[in-house]
XYZ file of C-alpha atoms in Angstrom:
248
model
C 0.000 0.000 0.000
C 1.317 3.472 -0.853
C 1.943 6.046 1.847
C -1.078 7.978 0.569
C -3.200 4.858 0.742
C -2.049 4.127 4.281
C -2.799 7.682 5.351
C -6.219 7.582 3.734
C -6.968 4.286 5.422
C -6.032 5.625 8.838
C -8.101 8.770 8.317
C -11.137 6.776 7.307
C -10.978 3.998 9.854
C -12.808 6.042 12.464
C -15.669 6.548 10.015
C -15.787 3.542 7.754
C -15.413 0.820 10.358
C -18.046 2.104 12.750
C -20.535 -0.670 13.545
C -23.900 -0.357 11.833
C -26.311 1.570 14.019
C -23.525 3.032 16.172
C -22.721 6.144 14.173
C -22.829 9.460 16.017
C -26.067 11.343 15.407
C -25.772 13.465 12.267
C -26.844 16.642 14.056
C -23.955 16.170 16.497
C -21.290 15.810 13.836
C -18.965 18.668 13.074
C -20.322 20.690 10.156
C -16.987 20.553 8.387
C -17.109 16.764 8.534
C -20.519 16.762 6.870
C -19.258 19.079 4.142
C -16.464 16.580 3.540
C -18.785 13.574 3.370
C -18.720 13.164 -0.404
C -14.895 13.353 -0.623
C -14.644 10.893 2.268
C -16.939 8.460 0.475
C -14.962 8.837 -2.749
C -11.781 8.042 -0.848
C -13.462 5.136 0.923
C -14.160 3.467 -2.430
C -10.477 3.734 -3.315
C -9.222 2.343 0.001
C -11.630 -0.339 1.201
C -12.970 -3.537 -0.384
C -16.403 -3.113 -2.048
C -18.125 -5.334 0.530
C -16.878 -3.126 3.397
C -17.964 -0.007 1.513
C -21.447 -1.430 0.957
C -21.799 -2.435 4.626
C -20.708 1.017 5.775
C -22.948 2.886 3.330
C -25.980 0.957 4.484
C -25.219 1.726 8.134
C -24.654 5.405 7.428
C -27.841 5.694 5.387
C -29.863 4.095 8.177
C -28.514 6.535 10.741
C -28.896 9.554 8.503
C -32.483 8.577 7.723
C -33.316 8.241 11.415
C -31.959 11.720 12.123
C -33.679 13.308 9.136
C -30.474 14.004 7.212
C -31.929 12.950 3.868
C -29.334 14.847 1.856
C -26.726 12.561 3.373
C -28.848 9.502 2.631
C -28.620 10.728 -0.965
C -24.829 10.893 -0.605
C -24.799 7.240 0.474
C -26.985 6.225 -2.458
C -24.803 8.126 -4.925
C -21.685 6.425 -3.585
C -23.408 3.034 -3.808
C -24.010 3.772 -7.490
C -20.284 4.408 -7.899
C -19.670 0.835 -6.748
C -20.875 -0.115 -10.239
C -17.316 0.545 -11.398
C -15.805 -2.085 -9.095
C -18.599 -4.540 -8.281
C -21.878 -4.293 -10.181
C -23.610 -7.046 -8.267
C -22.739 -5.530 -4.897
C -23.819 -2.068 -6.038
C -27.182 -3.461 -7.093
C -27.597 -5.347 -3.809
C -26.708 -2.246 -1.772
C -29.241 -0.025 -3.532
C -31.964 -2.633 -3.227
C -31.170 -3.045 0.483
C -31.552 0.719 0.874
C -34.856 0.503 -0.968
C -36.124 -2.219 1.359
C -35.191 0.006 4.283
C -36.873 3.071 2.734
C -39.656 1.688 0.490
C -41.526 5.014 0.295
C -38.579 6.963 -1.131
C -39.083 7.584 -4.843
C -35.494 8.789 -5.097
C -34.150 5.528 -3.671
C -36.503 3.537 -5.890
C -35.224 5.371 -8.945
C -31.578 4.758 -8.008
C -32.254 1.087 -7.323
C -34.022 0.703 -10.668
C -31.227 2.350 -12.628
C -28.541 0.352 -10.838
C -30.342 -2.928 -11.494
C -30.557 -2.058 -15.186
C -26.877 -1.140 -15.466
C -25.715 -4.068 -13.340
C -27.872 -6.814 -14.870
C -29.435 -5.480 -18.060
C -32.833 -6.381 -16.608
C -34.843 -3.467 -18.006
C -38.198 -5.104 -17.247
C -37.257 -5.787 -13.625
C -35.969 -2.234 -13.264
C -39.210 -0.901 -14.702
C -41.153 -2.908 -12.118
C -39.155 -1.198 -9.380
C -40.492 2.135 -10.637
C -44.097 1.017 -10.334
C -46.039 3.516 -8.231
C -43.458 6.335 -8.167
C -44.630 9.924 -8.564
C -43.919 11.095 -12.099
C -43.216 14.707 -11.163
C -39.428 14.411 -11.281
C -37.342 14.791 -14.437
C -34.746 12.244 -13.295
C -37.346 9.537 -12.688
C -38.956 10.192 -16.067
C -35.520 10.030 -17.684
C -34.849 6.660 -16.063
C -38.175 5.271 -17.203
C -37.613 6.619 -20.711
C -34.265 4.812 -20.941
C -35.872 1.587 -19.719
C -38.649 1.878 -22.283
C -36.035 2.372 -24.986
C -34.153 -0.735 -23.838
C -37.464 -2.649 -24.025
C -37.944 -1.476 -27.623
C -40.789 0.872 -26.732
C -39.477 4.083 -28.349
C -42.858 5.825 -28.470
C -43.301 5.450 -24.706
C -39.707 6.568 -24.199
C -40.368 9.660 -26.306
C -43.359 10.690 -24.226
C -41.376 10.434 -20.989
C -38.247 12.203 -22.226
C -40.285 15.110 -23.597
C -41.963 15.495 -20.205
C -38.574 15.273 -18.484
C -37.083 17.953 -20.719
C -40.033 20.240 -20.042
C -39.605 19.795 -16.274
C -35.865 20.348 -16.558
C -36.353 23.832 -17.990
C -36.497 25.034 -14.395
C -33.630 22.824 -13.161
C -30.865 24.723 -11.397
C -28.475 21.784 -11.930
C -27.530 22.017 -15.593
C -25.516 18.808 -15.449
C -28.849 16.997 -15.038
C -30.011 18.705 -18.223
C -26.811 17.578 -19.921
C -27.555 13.911 -19.233
C -31.195 14.389 -20.274
C -30.096 15.842 -23.594
C -27.777 12.913 -24.230
C -30.573 10.414 -23.551
C -33.046 12.526 -25.526
C -30.781 12.275 -28.563
C -30.856 8.472 -28.333
C -34.639 8.449 -28.031
C -35.217 10.968 -30.820
C -32.971 8.896 -33.081
C -34.893 5.691 -32.373
C -38.111 7.537 -33.225
C -36.582 8.708 -36.537
C -36.634 12.330 -35.326
C -33.179 12.991 -36.728
C -33.094 16.834 -36.601
C -34.209 16.693 -32.963
C -31.499 14.113 -32.175
C -28.910 16.321 -33.868
C -30.021 19.319 -31.800
C -30.063 17.411 -28.505
C -26.585 15.899 -28.903
C -25.145 19.205 -30.146
C -26.522 21.018 -27.078
C -25.132 18.288 -24.820
C -21.645 18.754 -26.255
C -21.848 22.540 -25.933
C -22.858 22.240 -22.292
C -19.982 19.831 -21.644
C -17.469 22.234 -23.184
C -18.856 25.129 -21.173
C -18.857 23.216 -17.885
C -15.271 22.072 -18.288
C -14.117 25.563 -19.207
C -15.998 27.462 -16.516
C -15.797 24.943 -13.677
C -12.937 22.468 -14.220
C -13.068 21.425 -10.566
C -16.832 20.904 -10.420
C -17.703 18.081 -8.025
C -20.128 16.266 -10.279
C -19.882 12.509 -10.609
C -22.048 12.246 -13.712
C -20.307 15.018 -15.592
C -16.637 14.452 -14.848
C -16.494 10.714 -14.190
C -19.241 8.932 -16.084
C -20.214 11.351 -18.837
C -18.722 10.090 -22.079
C -18.827 13.013 -24.481
C -16.561 11.104 -26.897
C -19.375 8.620 -27.375
C -21.797 11.480 -28.045
C -19.428 12.849 -30.670
C -19.335 9.447 -32.364
C -23.131 9.224 -32.368
C -23.409 12.747 -33.740
C -20.916 12.061 -36.550
C -22.790 8.893 -37.521
C -26.109 10.734 -37.461
C -24.845 13.542 -39.685
C -23.333 11.068 -42.098
C -26.514 8.993 -42.434
C -29.133 11.727 -41.989
C -27.644 15.147 -42.786
C -29.849 18.131 -42.030
C -30.378 20.850 -44.678
C -28.072 23.240 -42.823
C -25.130 20.838 -42.840
């Protein structure tokens, strides 16, 4: 283990190895510690085995939920999603365990559905997990649209992504809009709406360029870690080659 790894491990031991249910109440934690929660979780993934990370995340989420710190429950869920990179099965199991613990949370249900789809390819099972959620959230509609597309139901996917884009007009988090635009391009293409696909992917690339120029240190997992703008460029080149618009 490198010196950095050893230091990180020692710094995290007091947090990551706390027994489930024994974490200090969230409202008693130092505010600076809470502000550093996301970086600590990122580091935890690098230092500890996936099974230990999953066990710790579940314990933290339980405690945060009991103390009403739902934003930190969200942090745990987001980190569980990141486990997809190292252990897809464990990531899926962790999110579904969180869902069993919080069955009324539409946000958790959405994350569990998306993780199951990515981890297993089970679009139908993921769609079942979304049964009964409120459809007043752009992210949930985006997830369902992607699942419909995977199930070869492009017309249903189109209806959901259009609703999601309309809701996202008021989104303060433009990185969410970026991902929506990327998915919208896929859905427009499958519905033979080629000019709309061209516009969506072009806007996605422009947003990516702007984000990376204006905020190179932005702490956004989707944008800086998982967002593959090279793939969007490939899709856009193929689209313009096969279905050029009059202006091109």
